Amino acid sequence: MREEVESLDITDVAANWVNARVLARQIDERIKALADLSDTPLFFGRLDYLHAPGADRAEGAEGERFYIGRRHVHDADGDPMVIDWRAPVSQPFYRASRKDPMDVGLRRRFGYTGGDLTAYEDEHLSDPAEAATASKLLQREIERPRVGPMRDIVATIQPEQDEIVRSGLSGTVCVQGGPGTGKTAVGLHRVAYLLYAHRDRLARTGTLVIGPNRSFLHYIEQVLPALGELTVRQATVDDLVAHVEVRGADDAAAAIVKGDARMAEVLRRAVYSHVTMPTEPVVVVRGSRRWRVPAYELEEIVRELLDRGIRYGAAREALPQRIAHAVLVQMERAGEAPDDRVQDAVARNAAVKAAVKAVWPPVDPAKLVLRLLGDAGFLAEHADGVLTEEEQKTILWDRPVRSVKSAKWSTADAVLIDEAADLVERTHSLGHVVLDEAQDLSPMQYRAVGRRCTTGSATVLGDLAQGTTPWATRTWEEALAHLGKSEGVIEELTAGFRVPNDVITYASRLLPHIAPGLTPVASVRENPGFFEIRRTSGDAEVVEACRELLANEGSTGLIAADARVPALTEALAAAGLPFLSPGEETTAETRLTLVPASLAKGLEYDYVVLDEPQAVVDGEPDERTGLRRLYVSLTRAVSGLIVTHTGPLPPQLS
């Protein structure tokens, strides 16, 4: 198929050079989408239907066989050889069961090693005589060692995951999932499915995956290209609101207030405070005639624009046309017959421009936020009844800043500027947005994401128990409201496929303290995994634990409190043990990654050494946030975990 595209000659097809460039780009993208993956087979399953799908199921009707794969594959004649996993005919591969065989006589799973077919496993779903057994190939694929970036899970998607993946484009879905439930993979595969089912629409409107940090995005960036999807943009929330250079940081108290949804009202008041009611008439001179629009009529126009609730900038652009229209009405009453060209000329008249500038001046979002945070009087005027005096003092800068460029903006400030920018001019909306690790966002950050999908839909992924910011989400209903998607459906994934049972059971001891009422993850893995708690006398024993785990196949992560990273860096270097930073791809020679606890979220390793749990807790501004950070760190292991400590363990783990 790739060679067929590479051989296309568009010399005599394109009408002009623009068409030729567009066609060449489309062909190039198609070639990239058809790239071979050396260790990834073209198919992983087979379905034998009792009857041809869609055909009359009369007695004697012949069945049909389909091979299921990561993408559609056809032969030289165009006949399908492998059916895309997203096609409707492939759905029973994930949903069919003995209770509901969905007209499937046989489901076959193929096992591969390094891209070579090495095993297969059959289920005769419509045969009552065959006993139901757990799939060994499925378990093996789930437990396969993690080396390198995140991979697709198309061969192992479970029924409850498939329901979320195939839900419609029009609705917003929020997925609450504990560690190892596959929520990130579900979100990415949902994007792939939506691009398959609604390709034309999403090609026009665009799709976006939002992750918590660059390390996370680097970890997941190969999943969609492996499924043939190359057009999905990936970004962090900070990327979306990068109107200014972020060089500063807020303390927790200031960040909480700046991230509060009430700031949206403060900003709205501040933006529209620039509008002043006219006190003088507008006199337009055209030729020998003078046309006068009185102040009371101008005020009516201004109040009408304010009452419509349109964006500040859009109203400012409409104002000169409204004034010009009032002049044209007078012209028509005087017997003239002005047309649209005359109205446009009047709207550009110097007197009209001057009136608009005085009544509805332009607003620079960054300068507005600069004034709010630096001018106590201006802030008090617009935060009256919204923020308390103490809250206002919390977010005010210690000293006024001269300019936008010299200000040491924080990430929360950038979000405020983005809100102000949207009040002035509407933010472009995409067709679908995936928001991962959403539990850590502030209400104002949710609003920033929501602006990117006002006319589209969203997939929100997260775990309330893994919220590690002081402003972490309390309920998903609240989060969806801030996102502007109150109608969104909340789904919960509770079956754990990644974390071994002993590890998730130990980590779940923290749930009553960090997320009371949340359903603990139940591991469905047959392999219990490796779990050990070791009291150590120093860093050398921590390094030795890493060396011990590296004797196994797969990746190893050493997770530690951020303050412990420099000491462990020295210890690893002294021991001659090479290691990577989060987001760097593991290789056969270097399979150890040193991970600060603050960057562990969303990452996974076959084996993990977790250093000094109490230090992880103490590294956060409050105990609850620290315990949540510890919960995240404890649940990064796929096959085994060693907890090392010299001091006491947190009492919540006892």
XYZ file of C-alpha atoms in Angstrom:
654
model
C 0.000 0.000 0.000
C 2.851 2.363 0.814
C 4.668 1.616 -2.440
C 1.433 2.274 -4.325
C 1.205 5.765 -2.819
C 4.919 6.424 -3.384
C 4.524 5.608 -7.086
C 1.724 8.137 -7.655
C 2.521 10.708 -10.366
C 0.640 13.976 -9.895
C 2.411 15.861 -12.709
C -0.658 15.979 -14.946
C -3.259 15.957 -12.171
C -2.738 19.261 -10.370
C -4.348 22.275 -12.066
C -1.839 24.720 -10.592
C 1.127 24.896 -8.247
C -1.106 25.377 -5.174
C -2.992 22.154 -5.871
C 0.292 20.384 -6.532
C 1.689 21.476 -3.157
C -1.462 20.367 -1.335
C -1.512 16.995 -3.091
C 2.196 16.453 -2.430
C 1.684 17.151 1.262
C -1.291 14.777 1.462
C 0.720 12.048 -0.239
C 3.634 12.623 2.126
C 1.346 12.326 5.157
C -0.223 9.179 3.730
C 3.233 7.617 3.289
C 4.127 8.482 6.889
C 0.847 6.988 8.117
C 1.663 3.738 6.298
C 5.096 3.385 7.892
C 6.101 -0.068 9.105
C 6.586 -0.689 12.817
C 9.200 -3.427 13.189
C 7.778 -4.970 16.370
C 4.103 -4.294 15.664
C 2.061 -6.824 13.633
C -0.524 -5.766 11.075
C -3.203 -7.857 12.793
C -3.782 -9.231 16.288
C -7.185 -10.915 16.098
C -9.727 -12.773 14.013
C -13.523 -12.939 14.094
C -15.518 -15.753 12.501
C -19.136 -14.634 12.232
C -21.891 -17.244 12.103
C -23.614 -15.092 9.473
C -22.356 -12.304 7.234
C -22.835 -9.003 9.124
C -25.912 -7.200 7.882
C -27.134 -10.198 5.857
C -30.361 -12.088 6.375
C -29.735 -14.684 9.088
C -31.862 -17.281 7.402
C -30.938 -20.891 8.034
C -28.031 -21.945 5.878
C -26.630 -18.424 5.396
C -22.845 -18.535 5.303
C -20.703 -16.754 7.866
C -17.750 -14.464 7.210
C -14.202 -14.153 8.553
C -12.392 -10.922 9.393
C -8.851 -10.253 10.575
C -8.678 -7.345 13.013
C -5.671 -5.003 13.125
C -4.376 -1.571 14.005
C -5.356 -0.218 10.612
C -7.109 -1.181 7.397
C -5.004 -3.224 4.958
C -6.103 -4.109 1.446
C -4.521 -6.202 -1.306
C -3.501 -5.136 -4.813
C -7.117 -5.413 -5.993
C -8.414 -3.241 -3.174
C -10.056 -6.115 -1.299
C -9.743 -5.863 2.508
C -7.300 -8.231 4.184
C -7.268 -6.623 7.646
C -10.124 -4.591 9.127
C -9.375 -1.482 11.181
C -10.053 -2.069 14.902
C -12.303 1.016 14.871
C -14.693 -0.327 12.192
C -18.169 -1.396 13.425
C -17.547 -4.979 12.260
C -14.547 -5.145 14.641
C -16.517 -4.180 17.742
C -17.445 -7.760 18.781
C -13.729 -8.512 19.159
C -13.898 -6.331 22.279
C -17.532 -6.711 23.367
C -18.586 -10.287 22.537
C -18.923 -12.757 25.426
C -20.464 -16.147 26.079
C -23.466 -14.398 27.548
C -23.770 -12.211 24.428
C -21.719 -13.730 21.551
C -22.933 -11.047 19.072
C -23.217 -13.722 16.327
C -19.506 -14.590 16.669
C -18.677 -18.268 16.409
C -14.940 -17.920 17.035
C -12.712 -15.184 18.395
C -9.001 -15.783 17.883
C -6.220 -13.794 19.544
C -2.725 -13.866 18.080
C 0.436 -13.644 20.145
C 3.538 -11.930 18.795
C 7.148 -11.646 19.893
C 9.225 -8.962 18.182
C 6.692 -8.796 15.354
C 6.734 -12.574 14.713
C 3.601 -14.686 15.129
C 4.337 -17.065 18.035
C 0.955 -18.153 19.431
C -2.787 -18.066 19.002
C -5.762 -18.673 21.262
C -9.364 -19.507 20.317
C -12.685 -18.858 22.035
C -15.776 -20.571 20.612
C -18.226 -18.036 21.988
C -21.349 -19.729 20.626
C -20.380 -23.224 21.839
C -22.108 -23.939 25.185
C -19.910 -26.984 25.723
C -16.689 -24.947 25.926
C -15.852 -23.649 29.393
C -15.034 -19.961 29.876
C -11.373 -19.363 30.687
C -9.213 -16.273 31.147
C -7.144 -15.359 28.117
C -3.466 -16.161 28.689
C -2.441 -14.084 25.659
C -4.388 -11.122 26.986
C -2.657 -11.383 30.353
C 0.734 -11.756 28.685
C 0.178 -8.665 26.532
C -0.978 -6.599 29.531
C 2.060 -7.661 31.573
C 4.597 -7.304 28.736
C 7.637 -5.266 29.895
C 7.520 -1.493 29.340
C 10.577 -0.287 27.470
C 10.440 3.043 25.675
C 7.395 5.305 25.286
C 3.763 4.371 25.857
C 2.303 1.989 23.269
C -1.193 1.403 21.960
C -3.558 -1.087 23.624
C -5.741 -1.998 20.659
C -5.166 -5.719 21.251
C -6.205 -5.542 24.910
C -9.081 -3.032 25.057
C -11.679 -4.276 27.558
C -15.480 -4.001 27.107
C -15.884 -1.165 29.630
C -13.012 0.689 27.964
C -14.438 0.083 24.487
C -17.749 1.687 25.463
C -15.917 4.895 26.318
C -13.655 4.735 23.250
C -16.631 4.415 20.873
C -18.933 6.971 22.522
C -20.148 9.699 20.162
C -18.400 12.916 19.180
C -21.203 15.228 20.297
C -21.025 14.336 23.998
C -18.362 15.134 26.592
C -17.099 12.161 28.618
C -15.300 12.344 31.976
C -13.361 9.222 32.984
C -12.475 8.683 36.640
C -9.851 5.965 36.768
C -7.422 4.845 39.427
C -3.800 3.894 38.721
C -3.383 1.308 35.988
C -6.998 1.358 34.777
C -5.900 2.555 31.335
C -7.657 5.937 31.338
C -4.882 7.669 29.366
C -4.856 4.886 26.776
C -8.662 5.050 26.594
C -8.518 8.792 25.949
C -5.928 8.461 23.170
C -7.773 5.583 21.519
C -10.993 7.584 21.733
C -9.271 10.305 19.688
C -8.189 7.694 17.143
C -11.738 6.330 16.979
C -13.308 9.794 16.551
C -10.851 10.630 13.761
C -11.916 7.407 12.044
C -15.661 7.932 12.499
C -15.742 11.737 11.943
C -12.618 12.377 9.891
C -13.979 15.125 7.623
C -15.477 17.121 10.474
C -12.419 16.882 12.729
C -10.114 17.641 9.787
C -11.843 21.031 9.634
C -12.132 21.738 13.365
C -9.025 20.042 14.764
C -8.217 17.873 17.775
C -5.948 18.497 20.753
C -4.476 16.338 23.524
C -3.567 18.246 26.689
C -1.149 16.700 29.186
C 0.280 17.869 32.516
C 3.892 18.398 31.400
C 6.382 17.872 28.565
C 7.708 14.591 29.997
C 4.206 13.129 29.900
C 3.565 14.318 26.339
C 6.871 12.843 25.200
C 5.886 9.552 26.830
C 2.553 9.317 24.957
C 3.497 10.978 21.658
C 3.967 7.743 19.659
C 0.574 6.177 20.446
C -1.519 8.003 17.828
C 1.102 7.892 15.030
C 1.338 4.111 15.566
C -2.393 4.004 14.761
C -1.874 6.065 11.602
C -3.087 9.364 13.095
C -0.575 12.164 12.536
C -2.691 15.325 12.755
C -3.427 15.515 16.487
C -1.728 18.397 18.271
C -0.342 17.865 21.792
C 0.192 20.623 24.370
C 0.189 21.496 28.052
C -2.174 24.048 29.588
C 0.826 26.367 29.926
C 1.366 26.111 26.147
C -2.236 27.170 25.508
C -1.993 30.330 27.607
C 1.546 31.354 26.639
C 0.714 35.029 26.021
C 3.653 36.130 28.188
C 6.949 34.645 29.316
C 6.551 32.884 32.672
C 9.532 33.681 34.911
C 7.970 33.773 38.367
C 6.042 31.546 40.748
C 3.211 32.092 43.221
C 3.023 30.753 46.708
C 0.167 28.304 47.304
C -2.166 30.923 48.822
C -1.844 33.319 45.870
C -2.144 30.508 43.308
C -5.373 29.290 44.932
C -6.992 32.748 44.720
C -5.754 33.403 41.172
C -7.065 30.002 40.117
C -10.493 30.558 41.667
C -13.393 30.897 39.213
C -14.395 34.176 40.891
C -11.428 35.808 39.169
C -13.390 35.554 35.912
C -15.933 38.042 37.273
C -13.177 40.365 38.520
C -11.620 40.333 35.046
C -14.966 40.871 33.331
C -15.639 43.934 35.468
C -12.143 45.270 34.851
C -12.398 44.857 31.068
C -15.802 46.518 30.702
C -14.888 49.304 33.144
C -13.095 50.895 30.200
C -16.460 51.678 28.585
C -17.660 55.201 29.438
C -20.990 56.730 28.486
C -20.720 59.525 25.871
C -21.343 63.099 27.027
C -20.777 64.868 23.709
C -22.503 64.438 20.346
C -20.721 63.152 17.250
C -20.698 65.576 14.322
C -19.878 64.082 10.923
C -19.026 66.482 8.081
C -19.642 65.221 4.524
C -19.258 67.826 1.806
C -21.322 70.846 2.763
C -23.563 68.908 5.190
C -23.078 68.268 8.907
C -24.772 65.294 10.538
C -25.145 65.291 14.326
C -25.740 62.218 16.473
C -26.714 63.453 19.957
C -25.132 62.057 23.150
C -28.365 60.405 24.352
C -28.612 58.424 21.092
C -24.956 57.386 21.352
C -25.631 56.219 24.920
C -28.541 54.076 23.693
C -26.217 52.430 21.129
C -23.541 51.769 23.770
C -26.033 50.325 26.283
C -27.519 48.066 23.613
C -24.074 46.653 22.796
C -23.368 46.100 26.512
C -26.717 44.345 27.007
C -26.021 41.952 24.129
C -23.103 40.474 26.085
C -20.840 40.090 23.056
C -17.045 40.181 23.314
C -15.492 43.541 24.179
C -13.519 43.659 20.937
C -16.477 42.612 18.774
C -18.645 45.322 20.331
C -15.878 47.874 19.783
C -15.753 46.919 16.098
C -19.543 47.152 15.833
C -19.790 50.584 17.485
C -18.573 52.730 14.537
C -20.956 50.895 12.195
C -23.854 51.569 14.601
C -22.955 55.266 14.754
C -22.653 55.359 10.955
C -26.071 53.724 10.656
C -27.573 56.480 12.829
C -26.052 59.041 10.438
C -27.440 57.181 7.396
C -30.948 57.239 8.911
C -30.677 61.037 9.091
C -29.434 61.155 5.476
C -32.392 59.103 4.269
C -34.807 61.376 6.150
C -33.188 64.329 4.350
C -33.943 62.726 0.993
C -30.552 61.215 0.219
C -30.036 57.578 -0.880
C -26.808 56.410 0.784
C -25.540 52.846 0.269
C -23.193 50.513 2.168
C -20.142 52.312 0.818
C -21.334 55.549 2.389
C -21.914 53.795 5.733
C -18.389 52.361 5.652
C -16.979 55.803 4.838
C -18.880 57.385 7.748
C -17.661 54.617 10.088
C -14.084 55.554 9.133
C -14.692 59.268 9.662
C -12.238 60.933 12.063
C -15.029 62.197 14.354
C -16.540 58.706 14.643
C -13.131 57.145 15.305
C -12.423 59.706 18.021
C -15.788 59.019 19.675
C -15.207 55.251 19.634
C -11.735 55.660 21.126
C -13.137 57.817 23.931
C -16.177 55.647 24.671
C -14.862 52.154 23.968
C -11.036 52.241 24.052
C -8.926 49.206 23.107
C -7.888 46.887 25.958
C -4.605 44.977 26.121
C -5.209 41.811 28.201
C -1.676 41.612 29.621
C -1.660 45.303 30.592
C -5.058 44.882 32.223
C -3.863 41.994 34.424
C -0.650 43.920 35.128
C -2.743 46.792 36.507
C -5.041 44.492 38.503
C -2.128 42.804 40.262
C -0.126 45.987 40.770
C -2.759 48.615 41.587
C -4.535 47.977 44.904
C -7.222 50.575 44.186
C -8.028 49.193 40.726
C -8.236 45.647 42.111
C -10.407 46.723 45.072
C -12.810 48.524 42.711
C -13.457 45.449 40.574
C -13.087 42.739 43.235
C -15.552 44.420 45.606
C -18.041 41.807 46.808
C -16.166 39.068 44.946
C -12.853 38.715 46.794
C -12.257 39.508 50.445
C -9.729 42.177 51.419
C -7.384 39.430 52.598
C -7.668 37.605 49.259
C -6.938 40.840 47.411
C -3.788 41.381 49.487
C -2.737 37.795 48.769
C -2.617 38.273 44.987
C -1.259 41.834 44.898
C 2.370 42.168 43.912
C 4.751 43.524 46.545
C 5.738 46.393 44.296
C 4.283 47.798 41.033
C 5.800 46.565 37.778
C 6.628 49.012 35.005
C 5.828 46.941 31.924
C 4.476 43.646 30.663
C 7.964 42.525 29.619
C 9.624 43.283 32.935
C 6.959 41.509 35.017
C 7.795 38.112 36.504
C 4.607 36.417 35.432
C 3.517 33.145 37.046
C 1.620 30.304 35.380
C -1.563 31.432 37.162
C -1.049 34.987 35.827
C -0.821 33.641 32.276
C -4.201 31.937 32.755
C -5.704 35.247 33.923
C -4.357 36.952 30.798
C -5.907 34.197 28.680
C -9.278 34.822 30.359
C -8.971 38.546 29.687
C -7.972 37.872 26.074
C -11.120 35.795 25.618
C -13.250 38.622 27.014
C -11.766 40.875 24.333
C -11.770 38.402 21.444
C -13.325 34.924 21.302
C -10.866 32.021 21.515
C -10.861 29.635 18.546
C -12.742 26.408 19.333
C -11.604 22.924 18.275
C -13.715 19.907 17.431
C -12.464 17.713 20.266
C -10.101 18.132 23.202
C -8.647 15.392 25.414
C -7.630 16.643 28.858
C -5.467 14.187 30.805
C -4.481 14.338 34.496
C -7.325 16.820 34.823
C -7.626 16.520 38.604
C -4.731 18.965 39.105
C -6.280 21.886 37.232
C -7.626 25.020 38.901
C -11.106 26.303 37.994
C -9.513 29.055 35.864
C -7.396 26.462 34.023
C -10.554 24.452 33.333
C -12.086 27.604 31.859
C -8.999 28.063 29.656
C -9.377 24.508 28.320
C -13.147 24.894 27.953
C -12.621 27.914 25.700
C -10.773 25.637 23.273
C -13.855 23.396 22.836
C -16.874 25.697 23.249
C -18.394 24.393 20.014
C -16.802 20.947 20.288
C -16.624 18.169 22.857
C -14.092 16.924 25.380
C -12.748 13.769 26.960
C -11.664 14.484 30.538
C -9.362 11.941 32.209
C -8.162 11.837 35.776
C -8.166 10.392 39.267
C -9.371 12.478 42.205
C -7.027 10.514 44.489
C -4.008 11.679 42.456
C -4.697 15.397 42.769
C -1.396 16.893 43.913
C -2.048 20.630 43.864
C -3.585 22.662 46.708
C -6.424 23.569 44.322
C -6.989 19.980 43.083
C -10.468 19.066 41.853
C -12.944 18.012 44.537
C -15.656 16.552 42.288
C -15.911 15.876 38.564
C -19.308 17.613 38.452
C -17.594 20.791 39.606
C -14.790 20.342 37.067
C -17.231 19.841 34.176
C -19.144 22.970 35.207
C -15.953 25.071 35.067
C -15.138 23.479 31.707
C -18.530 24.580 30.407
C -19.627 20.972 29.880
C -22.081 20.388 32.745
C -23.961 17.905 30.583
C -20.909 15.619 30.385
C -21.243 11.957 31.355
C -18.998 10.631 34.156
C -17.659 7.080 33.741
C -15.556 5.158 36.268
C -12.870 2.578 35.513
C -12.084 0.360 38.516
C -10.389 -2.678 36.929
C -6.622 -2.336 37.213
C -4.539 -3.805 34.383
C -1.146 -2.268 35.126
C -0.402 -2.233 38.850
C 0.182 -5.606 40.607
C -2.400 -6.553 43.219
C -0.007 -6.407 46.206
C 1.177 -2.942 45.200
C -2.273 -1.420 44.604
C -3.570 -2.949 47.840
C -0.725 -1.315 49.778
C -1.197 2.061 48.045
C -4.967 1.913 48.663
C -4.312 2.274 52.400
C -3.960 5.980 51.633
C -7.399 6.365 49.977
C -9.403 7.023 53.189
C -7.045 9.948 53.891
C -6.857 11.441 50.375
C -10.146 10.572 48.632
C -12.772 9.186 51.032
C -15.534 7.287 49.263
C -13.551 6.604 46.092
C -13.725 2.985 44.911
C -10.322 1.269 45.269
C -8.836 -0.209 42.096
C -9.190 -3.985 41.873
C -6.264 -5.562 40.025
C -7.317 -8.146 37.438
C -3.783 -9.350 36.832
C -2.948 -12.980 37.530
C 0.690 -12.134 38.256
C 0.794 -10.836 41.861
C 3.991 -8.912 41.120
C 6.951 -8.249 43.349
C 6.604 -6.031 46.444
C 9.020 -5.394 49.287
C 9.616 -2.778 51.985
C 13.249 -2.335 53.000
C 14.792 -0.321 55.804
C 18.139 0.986 54.566
C 21.129 2.697 56.148
C 22.022 4.994 53.247
C 21.933 5.838 49.536
C 24.272 2.980 48.613
C 21.540 0.466 49.487
C 19.041 2.396 47.383
C 21.420 2.151 44.418
C 21.846 -1.568 45.114
C 18.067 -2.034 45.003
C 18.049 -0.393 41.553
C 20.848 -2.668 40.366
C 18.916 -5.675 41.652
C 15.771 -4.732 39.715
C 17.758 -4.011 36.545
C 18.606 -7.709 36.471
C 15.005 -8.188 35.276
C 13.736 -7.458 31.778
C 12.198 -4.035 31.206
C 12.479 -0.524 32.619
C 13.221 0.592 36.181
C 12.312 3.910 37.784
C 13.888 5.366 40.910
C 11.288 7.762 42.314
C 12.252 10.143 45.108
C 11.226 13.408 46.706
C 12.496 16.325 44.607
C 14.857 17.396 47.400
C 16.480 13.934 47.396
C 17.274 13.898 43.663
C 20.714 15.652 43.873
C 21.984 13.178 46.501
C 20.720 10.181 44.543
C 22.262 11.595 41.358
C 25.646 11.611 43.055
C 25.144 8.105 44.464
C 24.224 6.659 41.042
C 27.182 8.386 39.382
C 29.557 7.141 42.072
C 28.280 3.596 41.552
C 28.756 3.872 37.769
C 25.069 3.236 37.133
C 23.839 5.203 34.073
C 20.368 6.732 34.260
C 17.925 8.909 32.321
C 15.675 11.845 33.150
C 11.856 11.575 32.882
C 10.673 11.617 29.283
C 13.971 10.344 27.854
C 13.557 7.068 25.992
C 15.027 3.957 27.579
C 17.487 1.862 25.600
C 18.912 -1.617 25.949
C 21.991 -0.095 27.623
C 20.200 2.388 29.900
C 16.944 1.248 31.471
C 17.014 3.221 34.733
C 15.246 6.566 35.082
C 15.652 8.905 38.072
C 12.252 10.515 38.600
C 11.456 13.451 40.917
C 8.141 12.660 42.614
C 6.650 15.863 41.176
C 7.094 14.474 37.635
C 6.035 10.863 38.260
C 2.374 11.317 37.393
C 1.264 9.489 34.256
C 4.568 7.592 33.857
C 5.030 3.849 34.323
C 7.965 1.482 34.719
C 8.246 -2.288 34.949
C 10.014 -1.980 38.282
C 10.191 0.906 40.725
C 12.333 1.779 43.721
C 10.494 4.360 45.828
C 12.895 6.201 48.114
C 11.824 7.660 51.495
C 7.988 7.878 51.337
C 7.898 10.336 54.247
C 10.206 12.705 52.340
C 7.749 12.627 49.415
C 4.953 13.643 51.805
C 7.062 16.338 53.487
C 7.969 17.848 50.110
C 4.450 19.209 49.613
C 2.824 22.284 51.233
C 0.285 20.227 53.193
C -0.102 16.626 54.347
C -3.073 15.743 52.135
C -1.283 16.895 48.992
C 1.838 15.043 50.142
C -0.095 11.809 50.682
C -1.608 12.155 47.209
C 1.865 12.629 45.742
C 2.928 9.470 47.584
C -0.088 7.572 46.196
C 0.982 8.553 42.681
C 4.575 7.465 43.320
C 3.563 4.106 44.796
C 1.477 3.199 41.749
C 3.968 3.633 38.900
C 5.172 -0.004 38.917
C 3.964 -2.618 36.440
C 5.758 -5.697 37.770
C 7.481 -4.902 41.047
C 8.076 -2.289 43.738
C 10.719 -1.876 46.428
C 10.065 0.810 49.034
C 13.284 1.942 50.750
C 13.408 4.079 53.888
C 15.834 5.110 56.608
C 13.293 7.061 58.653
C 9.772 6.030 59.724
C 7.099 5.363 57.128
C 4.024 7.626 57.056
C 1.566 6.367 59.700
C -1.203 6.231 57.053
C 0.619 3.263 55.454
C 0.677 1.209 58.650
